Amino acid sequence: MQRGALLDAARSLLSEGGTEALTFPALAERTGLARSSVYEYFRSRAAVVEELCAVDFPVWAAEVEHAMEQATTPEGKIEAYVRRQLDLVGDRRHRAVVAISASELDAGAREKIRAAHGGLIAMIVEALGDLGHAQPRLAAMLLQGSVDAAVRRIELAVAEEPSVIADTAVAMILRGVQGAQG
């Protein structure tokens, strides 16, 4: 029960202030626990981040996968993959995941993030292969890079509406993967 409250507090702190805001004193204050009690659950900030990755990445990936399953064509699956990730930008779990991904973490936490992203990328490889792409894994990594750039643009919240960014990203990605086939 306390562990869940600590993870919830960590999500909030990451969403509100990025990784700098994720401190044990702040976690203790948010949960009403003594700082020493926080250390009973997590040995370090990296341990909090690792657990958030273990809990939140699979939920996020499942939402993307579910959206892809609703599509009937490879192009539709690619569009669903892109749009669902961009839709999740406003979700608190997603904001925490983005903050985590941008932070300076120890090697173990970075490896868990890489593995989680690898699982996300693996979801789109098949659709790219079905389109006849000669190098679907490479294309998937580059496609995810475009999604990541669109996420950063949405998070800036300075110019375009998120729907415009999503529409532009989908159009660019679909034209790009279709043009790079076989």
Backbone as JSON Lines, residues from 0, in Angstrom:
{"i":0,"aa":"M","n":[0.83,-1.2,0.0],"ca":[0.0,0.0,0.0],"c":[0.88,1.26,0.0]}
{"i":1,"aa":"Q","n":[1.86,1.31,0.9],"ca":[2.75,2.47,0.95],"c":[3.58,2.57,-0.33]}
{"i":2,"aa":"R","n":[3.99,1.41,-0.85],"ca":[4.79,1.38,-2.08],"c":[4.01,2.03,-3.22]}
{"i":3,"aa":"G","n":[2.75,1.68,-3.34],"ca":[1.9,2.27,-4.38],"c":[1.75,3.77,-4.21]}
{"i":4,"aa":"A","n":[1.61,4.22,-2.97],"ca":[1.49,5.65,-2.69],"c":[2.79,6.36,-3.05]}
{"i":5,"aa":"L","n":[3.91,5.73,-2.76],"ca":[5.2,6.32,-3.12],"c":[5.37,6.42,-4.63]}
{"i":6,"aa":"L","n":[4.94,5.38,-5.36],"ca":[5.03,5.42,-6.82],"c":[4.11,6.49,-7.39]}
{"i":7,"aa":"D","n":[2.93,6.61,-6.82],"ca":[2.0,7.66,-7.27],"c":[2.6,9.05,-7.02]}
{"i":8,"aa":"A","n":[3.19,9.23,-5.85],"ca":[3.84,10.5,-5.54],"c":[5.0,10.76,-6.5]}
{"i":9,"aa":"A","n":[5.76,9.72,-6.83],"ca":[6.88,9.86,-7.76],"c":[6.37,10.28,-9.14]}
{"i":10,"aa":"R","n":[5.28,9.67,-9.59],"ca":[4.69,10.07,-10.88],"c":[4.32,11.55,-10.88]}
{"i":11,"aa":"S","n":[3.69,11.97,-9.81],"ca":[3.28,13.38,-9.71],"c":[4.49,14.3,-9.72]}
{"i":12,"aa":"L","n":[5.49,13.96,-8.94],"ca":[6.68,14.8,-8.88],"c":[7.37,14.88,-10.24]}
{"i":13,"aa":"L","n":[7.5,13.75,-10.91],"ca":[8.13,13.72,-12.23],"c":[7.31,14.53,-13.24]}
{"i":14,"aa":"S","n":[6.0,14.4,-13.17],"ca":[5.13,15.12,-14.1],"c":[5.21,16.62,-13.88]}
{"i":15,"aa":"E","n":[5.3,17.02,-12.63],"ca":[5.27,18.45,-12.29],"c":[6.63,19.12,-12.45]}
{"i":16,"aa":"G","n":[7.7,18.41,-12.09],"ca":[8.99,19.1,-12.06],"c":[10.15,18.35,-12.67]}
{"i":17,"aa":"G","n":[9.87,17.24,-13.34],"ca":[10.97,16.47,-13.92],"c":[11.76,15.73,-12.87]}
{"i":18,"aa":"T","n":[12.88,15.19,-13.29],"ca":[13.65,14.34,-12.39],"c":[14.24,15.08,-11.2]}
{"i":19,"aa":"E","n":[14.47,16.39,-11.35],"ca":[15.02,17.16,-10.23],"c":[14.04,17.18,-9.06]}
{"i":20,"aa":"A","n":[12.75,17.09,-9.37],"ca":[11.72,17.14,-8.32],"c":[11.59,15.83,-7.56]}
{"i":21,"aa":"L","n":[12.12,14.75,-8.14],"ca":[12.0,13.43,-7.51],"c":[13.11,13.26,-6.47]}
{"i":22,"aa":"T","n":[12.79,13.64,-5.23],"ca":[13.73,13.49,-4.12],"c":[13.03,12.72,-3.0]}
{"i":23,"aa":"F","n":[13.82,12.12,-2.14],"ca":[13.22,11.4,-1.03],"c":[12.49,12.33,-0.06]}
{"i":24,"aa":"P","n":[13.01,13.51,0.22],"ca":[12.23,14.42,1.07],"c":[10.87,14.78,0.44]}
{"i":25,"aa":"A","n":[10.86,14.99,-0.87],"ca":[9.6,15.32,-1.55],"c":[8.65,14.13,-1.52]}
{"i":26,"aa":"L","n":[9.18,12.91,-1.73],"ca":[8.34,11.71,-1.64],"c":[7.76,11.57,-0.24]}
{"i":27,"aa":"A","n":[8.58,11.8,0.76],"ca":[8.12,11.69,2.15],"c":[7.02,12.72,2.41]}
{"i":28,"aa":"E","n":[7.23,13.94,1.96],"ca":[6.23,14.99,2.18],"c":[4.91,14.66,1.48]}
{"i":29,"aa":"R","n":[4.99,14.19,0.25],"ca":[3.78,13.87,-0.51],"c":[2.98,12.73,0.1]}
{"i":30,"aa":"T","n":[3.68,11.79,0.7],"ca":[2.99,10.6,1.22],"c":[2.73,10.66,2.72]}
{"i":31,"aa":"G","n":[3.32,11.64,3.4],"ca":[3.16,11.73,4.85],"c":[4.04,10.76,5.6]}
{"i":32,"aa":"L","n":[5.0,10.17,4.92],"ca":[5.92,9.24,5.56],"c":[7.17,9.98,6.01]}
{"i":33,"aa":"A","n":[7.87,9.4,6.94],"ca":[9.18,9.92,7.31],"c":[10.16,9.57,6.19]}
{"i":34,"aa":"R","n":[11.16,10.42,6.0],"ca":[12.12,10.16,4.93],"c":[12.78,8.8,5.13]}
{"i":35,"aa":"S","n":[13.06,8.44,6.35],"ca":[13.67,7.13,6.61],"c":[12.76,5.99,6.17]}
{"i":36,"aa":"S","n":[11.45,6.2,6.22],"ca":[10.5,5.18,5.77],"c":[10.58,5.0,4.25]}
{"i":37,"aa":"V","n":[10.82,6.08,3.53],"ca":[10.95,5.98,2.07],"c":[12.11,5.05,1.74]}
{"i":38,"aa":"Y","n":[13.2,5.16,2.5],"ca":[14.37,4.31,2.27],"c":[14.08,2.84,2.56]}
{"i":39,"aa":"E","n":[13.06,2.55,3.34],"ca":[12.69,1.16,3.59],"c":[12.11,0.51,2.33]}
{"i":40,"aa":"Y","n":[11.52,1.33,1.45],"ca":[10.91,0.82,0.23],"c":[11.84,0.91,-0.97]}
{"i":41,"aa":"F","n":[12.65,1.96,-1.03],"ca":[13.55,2.17,-2.16],"c":[14.92,2.58,-1.66]}
{"i":42,"aa":"R","n":[15.95,1.97,-2.2],"ca":[17.31,2.27,-1.75],"c":[17.86,3.55,-2.37]}
{"i":43,"aa":"S","n":[17.27,3.96,-3.51],"ca":[17.77,5.15,-4.21],"c":[16.7,5.7,-5.15]}
{"i":44,"aa":"R","n":[16.98,6.87,-5.69],"ca":[16.1,7.45,-6.69],"c":[16.02,6.55,-7.92]}
{"i":45,"aa":"A","n":[17.15,5.98,-8.29],"ca":[17.18,5.07,-9.44],"c":[16.26,3.87,-9.21]}
{"i":46,"aa":"A","n":[16.18,3.39,-7.98],"ca":[15.3,2.26,-7.67],"c":[13.83,2.66,-7.85]}
{"i":47,"aa":"V","n":[13.5,3.89,-7.5],"ca":[12.13,4.37,-7.73],"c":[11.85,4.4,-9.23]}
{"i":48,"aa":"V","n":[12.79,4.93,-9.97],"ca":[12.65,5.03,-11.43],"c":[12.53,3.64,-12.05]}
{"i":49,"aa":"E","n":[13.36,2.71,-11.61],"ca":[13.3,1.35,-12.15],"c":[11.93,0.73,-11.9]}
{"i":50,"aa":"E","n":[11.39,0.93,-10.71],"ca":[10.08,0.35,-10.43],"c":[8.98,1.03,-11.25]}
{"i":51,"aa":"L","n":[9.07,2.34,-11.41],"ca":[8.1,3.03,-12.28],"c":[8.15,2.47,-13.69]}
{"i":52,"aa":"C","n":[9.36,2.24,-14.18],"ca":[9.5,1.65,-15.52],"c":[8.84,0.28,-15.57]}
{"i":53,"aa":"A","n":[9.1,-0.52,-14.55],"ca":[8.55,-1.87,-14.52],"c":[7.03,-1.86,-14.47]}
{"i":54,"aa":"V","n":[6.45,-0.86,-13.82],"ca":[5.0,-0.78,-13.66],"c":[4.34,-0.04,-14.82]}
{"i":55,"aa":"D","n":[4.9,1.1,-15.22],"ca":[4.22,1.99,-16.17],"c":[4.48,1.69,-17.64]}
{"i":56,"aa":"F","n":[5.68,1.28,-18.0],"ca":[5.96,0.99,-19.41],"c":[5.04,-0.1,-19.96]}
{"i":57,"aa":"P","n":[4.84,-1.2,-19.25],"ca":[3.95,-2.24,-19.8],"c":[2.52,-1.75,-20.01]}
{"i":58,"aa":"V","n":[2.03,-0.9,-19.12],"ca":[0.67,-0.36,-19.27],"c":[0.6,0.51,-20.51]}
{"i":59,"aa":"W","n":[1.59,1.36,-20.67],"ca":[1.67,2.25,-21.82],"c":[1.76,1.43,-23.11]}
{"i":60,"aa":"A","n":[2.65,0.43,-23.13],"ca":[2.81,-0.41,-24.31],"c":[1.53,-1.18,-24.62]}
{"i":61,"aa":"A","n":[0.83,-1.64,-23.6],"ca":[-0.43,-2.36,-23.82],"c":[-1.48,-1.46,-24.47]}
{"i":62,"aa":"E","n":[-1.48,-0.19,-24.1],"ca":[-2.43,0.74,-24.71],"c":[-2.1,0.96,-26.18]}
{"i":63,"aa":"V","n":[-0.82,1.05,-26.49],"ca":[-0.41,1.21,-27.89],"c":[-0.74,-0.06,-28.66]}
{"i":64,"aa":"E","n":[-0.43,-1.19,-28.08],"ca":[-0.71,-2.48,-28.75],"c":[-2.2,-2.66,-29.0]}
{"i":65,"aa":"H","n":[-3.01,-2.31,-28.03],"ca":[-4.47,-2.43,-28.21],"c":[-4.94,-1.57,-29.38]}
{"i":66,"aa":"A","n":[-4.43,-0.35,-29.46],"ca":[-4.81,0.52,-30.58],"c":[-4.4,-0.09,-31.91]}
{"i":67,"aa":"M","n":[-3.22,-0.69,-31.95],"ca":[-2.75,-1.31,-33.19],"c":[-3.6,-2.51,-33.58]}
{"i":68,"aa":"E","n":[-4.06,-3.26,-32.58],"ca":[-4.88,-4.44,-32.86],"c":[-6.21,-4.09,-33.53]}
{"i":69,"aa":"Q","n":[-6.66,-2.87,-33.32],"ca":[-7.94,-2.43,-33.91],"c":[-7.8,-2.14,-35.4]}
{"i":70,"aa":"A","n":[-6.58,-1.93,-35.87],"ca":[-6.33,-1.6,-37.28],"c":[-6.24,-2.89,-38.1]}
{"i":71,"aa":"T","n":[-6.65,-2.79,-39.35],"ca":[-6.68,-3.99,-40.2],"c":[-5.61,-3.99,-41.3]}
{"i":72,"aa":"T","n":[-4.92,-2.88,-41.49],"ca":[-3.88,-2.8,-42.51],"c":[-2.55,-2.41,-41.85]}
{"i":73,"aa":"P","n":[-1.43,-2.71,-42.52],"ca":[-0.15,-2.27,-41.96],"c":[-0.1,-0.75,-41.77]}
{"i":74,"aa":"E","n":[-0.63,0.0,-42.73],"ca":[-0.66,1.46,-42.61],"c":[-1.5,1.89,-41.41]}
{"i":75,"aa":"G","n":[-2.62,1.22,-41.22],"ca":[-3.48,1.52,-40.08],"c":[-2.81,1.22,-38.76]}
{"i":76,"aa":"K","n":[-2.03,0.13,-38.73],"ca":[-1.31,-0.22,-37.51],"c":[-0.23,0.83,-37.21]}
{"i":77,"aa":"I","n":[0.45,1.28,-38.24],"ca":[1.47,2.31,-38.05],"c":[0.82,3.59,-37.54]}
{"i":78,"aa":"E","n":[-0.27,3.98,-38.16],"ca":[-0.97,5.19,-37.72],"c":[-1.43,5.06,-36.27]}
{"i":79,"aa":"A","n":[-1.98,3.91,-35.91],"ca":[-2.44,3.69,-34.53],"c":[-1.27,3.75,-33.56]}
{"i":80,"aa":"Y","n":[-0.15,3.18,-33.95],"ca":[1.06,3.19,-33.13],"c":[1.49,4.63,-32.84]}
{"i":81,"aa":"V","n":[1.51,5.44,-33.86],"ca":[1.93,6.84,-33.7],"c":[0.89,7.62,-32.9]}
{"i":82,"aa":"R","n":[-0.36,7.57,-33.32],"ca":[-1.4,8.38,-32.68],"c":[-1.59,8.03,-31.21]}
{"i":83,"aa":"R","n":[-1.56,6.74,-30.88],"ca":[-1.8,6.37,-29.48],"c":[-0.68,6.9,-28.59]}
{"i":84,"aa":"Q","n":[0.55,6.8,-29.07],"ca":[1.65,7.35,-28.26],"c":[1.48,8.85,-28.07]}
{"i":85,"aa":"L","n":[1.09,9.54,-29.13],"ca":[0.93,10.99,-29.04],"c":[-0.28,11.35,-28.18]}
{"i":86,"aa":"D","n":[-1.3,10.53,-28.2],"ca":[-2.46,10.75,-27.32],"c":[-2.06,10.63,-25.85]}
{"i":87,"aa":"L","n":[-1.11,9.76,-25.58],"ca":[-0.7,9.5,-24.2],"c":[0.18,10.61,-23.61]}
{"i":88,"aa":"V","n":[0.57,11.57,-24.43],"ca":[1.44,12.63,-23.94],"c":[0.82,13.35,-22.75]}
{"i":89,"aa":"G","n":[-0.48,13.57,-22.74],"ca":[-1.13,14.26,-21.62],"c":[-1.36,13.39,-20.41]}
{"i":90,"aa":"D","n":[-1.19,12.08,-20.54],"ca":[-1.41,11.15,-19.44],"c":[-0.27,11.27,-18.43]}
{"i":91,"aa":"R","n":[-0.6,11.31,-17.15],"ca":[0.39,11.48,-16.09],"c":[1.46,10.4,-16.12]}
{"i":92,"aa":"R","n":[1.07,9.16,-16.4],"ca":[2.06,8.08,-16.48],"c":[3.04,8.33,-17.61]}
{"i":93,"aa":"H","n":[2.52,8.83,-18.71],"ca":[3.39,9.09,-19.85],"c":[4.36,10.23,-19.53]}
{"i":94,"aa":"R","n":[3.86,11.28,-18.93],"ca":[4.75,12.4,-18.58],"c":[5.85,11.93,-17.65]}
{"i":95,"aa":"A","n":[5.51,11.03,-16.74],"ca":[6.53,10.49,-15.85],"c":[7.55,9.67,-16.64]}
{"i":96,"aa":"V","n":[7.08,8.86,-17.58],"ca":[7.97,8.04,-18.4],"c":[8.91,8.92,-19.21]}
{"i":97,"aa":"V","n":[8.38,10.01,-19.78],"ca":[9.22,10.93,-20.55],"c":[10.26,11.57,-19.64]}
{"i":98,"aa":"A","n":[9.85,12.0,-18.46],"ca":[10.79,12.61,-17.53],"c":[11.87,11.61,-17.14]}
{"i":99,"aa":"I","n":[11.47,10.38,-16.92],"ca":[12.43,9.33,-16.57],"c":[13.42,9.14,-17.71]}
{"i":100,"aa":"S","n":[12.91,9.06,-18.92],"ca":[13.76,8.8,-20.08],"c":[14.79,9.89,-20.29]}
{"i":101,"aa":"A","n":[14.45,11.1,-19.89],"ca":[15.35,12.24,-20.1],"c":[16.36,12.4,-18.98]}
{"i":102,"aa":"S","n":[16.24,11.63,-17.92],"ca":[17.07,11.87,-16.75],"c":[18.41,11.15,-16.82]}
{"i":103,"aa":"E","n":[19.28,11.58,-15.94],"ca":[20.57,10.93,-15.79],"c":[20.39,9.82,-14.76]}
{"i":104,"aa":"L","n":[20.48,8.59,-15.22],"ca":[20.23,7.45,-14.36],"c":[21.42,6.51,-14.37]}
{"i":105,"aa":"D","n":[21.42,5.59,-13.42],"ca":[22.49,4.62,-13.41],"c":[22.29,3.61,-14.55]}
{"i":106,"aa":"A","n":[23.3,2.81,-14.79],"ca":[23.29,1.89,-15.93],"c":[22.11,0.92,-15.88]}
{"i":107,"aa":"G","n":[21.77,0.42,-14.7],"ca":[20.66,-0.52,-14.58],"c":[19.33,0.09,-14.98]}
{"i":108,"aa":"A","n":[19.07,1.3,-14.52],"ca":[17.82,1.98,-14.87],"c":[17.79,2.3,-16.37]}
{"i":109,"aa":"R","n":[18.92,2.75,-16.92],"ca":[18.96,3.05,-18.36],"c":[18.7,1.79,-19.17]}
{"i":110,"aa":"E","n":[19.23,0.66,-18.72],"ca":[19.03,-0.6,-19.44],"c":[17.56,-1.01,-19.42]}
{"i":111,"aa":"K","n":[16.89,-0.82,-18.28],"ca":[15.46,-1.16,-18.21],"c":[14.65,-0.28,-19.14]}
{"i":112,"aa":"I","n":[15.0,0.99,-19.23],"ca":[14.3,1.89,-20.14],"c":[14.55,1.47,-21.59]}
{"i":113,"aa":"R","n":[15.8,1.14,-21.93],"ca":[16.11,0.68,-23.29],"c":[15.32,-0.57,-23.63]}
{"i":114,"aa":"A","n":[15.25,-1.5,-22.69],"ca":[14.5,-2.73,-22.94],"c":[13.02,-2.45,-23.15]}
{"i":115,"aa":"A","n":[12.47,-1.55,-22.35],"ca":[11.05,-1.2,-22.51],"c":[10.81,-0.55,-23.86]}
{"i":116,"aa":"H","n":[11.69,0.37,-24.26],"ca":[11.55,1.0,-25.58],"c":[11.72,-0.03,-26.68]}
{"i":117,"aa":"G","n":[12.62,-0.98,-26.47],"ca":[12.81,-2.04,-27.45],"c":[11.55,-2.85,-27.65]}
{"i":118,"aa":"G","n":[10.84,-3.11,-26.58],"ca":[9.57,-3.82,-26.7],"c":[8.54,-3.02,-27.47]}
{"i":119,"aa":"L","n":[8.53,-1.73,-27.27],"ca":[7.61,-0.85,-28.0],"c":[7.95,-0.86,-29.49]}
{"i":120,"aa":"I","n":[9.22,-0.74,-29.8],"ca":[9.65,-0.73,-31.2],"c":[9.34,-2.07,-31.86]}
{"i":121,"aa":"A","n":[9.5,-3.17,-31.12],"ca":[9.23,-4.5,-31.69],"c":[7.78,-4.61,-32.17]}
{"i":122,"aa":"M","n":[6.88,-3.87,-31.54],"ca":[5.47,-3.94,-31.94],"c":[5.25,-3.47,-33.37]}
{"i":123,"aa":"I","n":[6.05,-2.56,-33.85],"ca":[5.81,-1.96,-35.16],"c":[6.61,-2.64,-36.27]}
{"i":124,"aa":"V","n":[7.6,-3.44,-35.9],"ca":[8.45,-4.1,-36.9],"c":[7.62,-4.96,-37.84]}
{"i":125,"aa":"E","n":[6.68,-5.73,-37.32],"ca":[5.87,-6.61,-38.16],"c":[5.08,-5.82,-39.21]}
{"i":126,"aa":"A","n":[4.47,-4.72,-38.78],"ca":[3.69,-3.91,-39.74],"c":[4.59,-3.37,-40.84]}
{"i":127,"aa":"L","n":[5.79,-2.95,-40.48],"ca":[6.74,-2.45,-41.48],"c":[7.17,-3.57,-42.42]}
{"i":128,"aa":"G","n":[7.38,-4.76,-41.87],"ca":[7.7,-5.92,-42.7],"c":[6.56,-6.26,-43.64]}
{"i":129,"aa":"D","n":[5.32,-6.17,-43.14],"ca":[4.15,-6.44,-43.98],"c":[4.02,-5.45,-45.13]}
{"i":130,"aa":"L","n":[4.54,-4.25,-44.93],"ca":[4.55,-3.26,-46.01],"c":[5.63,-3.57,-47.04]}
{"i":131,"aa":"G","n":[6.49,-4.51,-46.74],"ca":[7.57,-4.87,-47.65],"c":[8.83,-4.06,-47.43]}
{"i":132,"aa":"H","n":[8.95,-3.47,-46.24],"ca":[10.14,-2.68,-45.94],"c":[11.35,-3.59,-45.89]}
{"i":133,"aa":"A","n":[12.44,-3.18,-46.54],"ca":[13.64,-4.0,-46.62],"c":[14.34,-4.15,-45.26]}
{"i":134,"aa":"Q","n":[14.26,-3.14,-44.41],"ca":[14.91,-3.18,-43.1],"c":[13.91,-2.73,-42.04]}
{"i":135,"aa":"P","n":[12.93,-3.57,-41.71],"ca":[11.85,-3.14,-40.81],"c":[12.32,-2.75,-39.41]}
{"i":136,"aa":"R","n":[13.35,-3.39,-38.88],"ca":[13.82,-3.03,-37.52],"c":[14.45,-1.63,-37.53]}
{"i":137,"aa":"L","n":[15.28,-1.35,-38.51],"ca":[15.87,-0.03,-38.62],"c":[14.77,1.02,-38.84]}
{"i":138,"aa":"A","n":[13.84,0.71,-39.72],"ca":[12.74,1.64,-39.97],"c":[11.94,1.89,-38.7]}
{"i":139,"aa":"A","n":[11.74,0.84,-37.89],"ca":[10.98,0.99,-36.65],"c":[11.7,1.93,-35.69]}
{"i":140,"aa":"M","n":[13.02,1.81,-35.6],"ca":[13.77,2.69,-34.7],"c":[13.7,4.14,-35.18]}
{"i":141,"aa":"L","n":[13.81,4.35,-36.48],"ca":[13.72,5.71,-37.02],"c":[12.3,6.26,-36.87]}
{"i":142,"aa":"L","n":[11.31,5.4,-37.08],"ca":[9.92,5.81,-36.88],"c":[9.71,6.25,-35.43]}
{"i":143,"aa":"Q","n":[10.23,5.49,-34.49],"ca":[10.08,5.86,-33.08],"c":[10.79,7.18,-32.79]}
{"i":144,"aa":"G","n":[11.89,7.43,-33.45],"ca":[12.57,8.71,-33.3],"c":[11.67,9.87,-33.73]}
{"i":145,"aa":"S","n":[10.91,9.65,-34.8],"ca":[9.95,10.67,-35.25],"c":[8.84,10.86,-34.23]}
{"i":146,"aa":"V","n":[8.38,9.76,-33.66],"ca":[7.35,9.85,-32.62],"c":[7.9,10.61,-31.41]}
{"i":147,"aa":"D","n":[9.12,10.3,-31.02],"ca":[9.74,10.98,-29.88],"c":[9.86,12.48,-30.14]}
{"i":148,"aa":"A","n":[10.21,12.85,-31.36],"ca":[10.31,14.28,-31.71],"c":[8.93,14.94,-31.63]}
{"i":149,"aa":"A","n":[7.89,14.25,-32.08],"ca":[6.53,14.79,-32.0],"c":[6.09,14.92,-30.54]}
{"i":150,"aa":"V","n":[6.47,13.97,-29.7],"ca":[6.16,14.04,-28.27],"c":[6.79,15.29,-27.67]}
{"i":151,"aa":"R","n":[8.06,15.51,-27.97],"ca":[8.74,16.7,-27.44],"c":[8.06,17.98,-27.92]}
{"i":152,"aa":"R","n":[7.62,18.0,-29.17],"ca":[6.95,19.19,-29.71],"c":[5.62,19.43,-28.98]}
{"i":153,"aa":"I","n":[4.88,18.37,-28.74],"ca":[3.61,18.51,-28.01],"c":[3.87,19.02,-26.6]}
{"i":154,"aa":"E","n":[4.91,18.49,-25.96],"ca":[5.2,18.89,-24.59],"c":[5.62,20.35,-24.48]}
{"i":155,"aa":"L","n":[6.15,20.92,-25.54],"ca":[6.5,22.34,-25.52],"c":[5.26,23.21,-25.36]}
{"i":156,"aa":"A","n":[4.15,22.75,-25.91],"ca":[2.86,23.45,-25.8],"c":[2.98,24.93,-26.13]}
{"i":157,"aa":"V","n":[3.73,25.25,-27.17],"ca":[3.93,26.66,-27.5],"c":[3.31,27.09,-28.82]}
{"i":158,"aa":"A","n":[3.16,26.19,-29.73],"ca":[2.73,26.63,-31.06],"c":[1.51,25.85,-31.54]}
{"i":159,"aa":"E","n":[1.76,24.73,-32.12],"ca":[0.7,23.96,-32.76],"c":[-0.14,23.19,-31.74]}
{"i":160,"aa":"E","n":[-1.37,22.95,-32.14],"ca":[-2.24,22.08,-31.35],"c":[-1.7,20.65,-31.43]}
{"i":161,"aa":"P","n":[-1.87,19.86,-30.39],"ca":[-1.41,18.47,-30.44],"c":[-1.99,17.69,-31.62]}
{"i":162,"aa":"S","n":[-3.23,17.96,-31.99],"ca":[-3.82,17.24,-33.12],"c":[-3.11,17.57,-34.44]}
{"i":163,"aa":"V","n":[-2.65,18.81,-34.59],"ca":[-1.91,19.2,-35.79],"c":[-0.56,18.49,-35.83]}
{"i":164,"aa":"I","n":[0.09,18.43,-34.69],"ca":[1.38,17.73,-34.6],"c":[1.18,16.25,-34.92]}
{"i":165,"aa":"A","n":[0.14,15.64,-34.36],"ca":[-0.13,14.22,-34.62],"c":[-0.43,13.98,-36.09]}
{"i":166,"aa":"D","n":[-1.28,14.82,-36.68],"ca":[-1.61,14.65,-38.1],"c":[-0.37,14.78,-38.98]}
{"i":167,"aa":"T","n":[0.47,15.75,-38.67],"ca":[1.69,15.97,-39.44],"c":[2.65,14.8,-39.28]}
{"i":168,"aa":"A","n":[2.82,14.34,-38.05],"ca":[3.72,13.2,-37.8],"c":[3.23,11.96,-38.53]}
{"i":169,"aa":"V","n":[1.93,11.67,-38.44],"ca":[1.38,10.48,-39.11],"c":[1.61,10.58,-40.61]}
{"i":170,"aa":"A","n":[1.3,11.73,-41.21],"ca":[1.47,11.9,-42.65],"c":[2.92,11.71,-43.07]}
{"i":171,"aa":"M","n":[3.84,12.34,-42.32],"ca":[5.27,12.21,-42.66],"c":[5.73,10.77,-42.52]}
{"i":172,"aa":"I","n":[5.35,10.13,-41.45],"ca":[5.8,8.76,-41.2],"c":[5.24,7.81,-42.25]}
{"i":173,"aa":"L","n":[3.96,7.92,-42.56],"ca":[3.37,7.02,-43.54],"c":[4.0,7.23,-44.91]}
{"i":174,"aa":"R","n":[4.2,8.48,-45.32],"ca":[4.86,8.72,-46.62],"c":[6.27,8.17,-46.6]}
{"i":175,"aa":"G","n":[6.96,8.34,-45.47],"ca":[8.35,7.88,-45.37],"c":[8.46,6.38,-45.42]}
{"i":176,"aa":"V","n":[7.64,5.67,-44.68],"ca":[7.78,4.2,-44.69],"c":[7.28,3.6,-45.98]}
{"i":177,"aa":"Q","n":[6.3,4.24,-46.6],"ca":[5.82,3.71,-47.89],"c":[6.84,3.95,-48.99]}
{"i":178,"aa":"G","n":[7.56,5.08,-48.89],"ca":[8.55,5.4,-49.91],"c":[9.82,4.59,-49.77]}
{"i":179,"aa":"A","n":[10.04,3.99,-48.62],"ca":[11.29,3.27,-48.36],"c":[11.12,1.76,-48.46]}
{"i":180,"aa":"Q","n":[10.07,1.31,-49.1],"ca":[9.82,-0.13,-49.19],"c":[10.81,-0.8,-50.14]}
{"i":181,"aa":"G","n":[11.01,-2.1,-49.83],"ca":[11.75,-3.04,-50.64],"c":[12.86,-2.49,-51.4]}
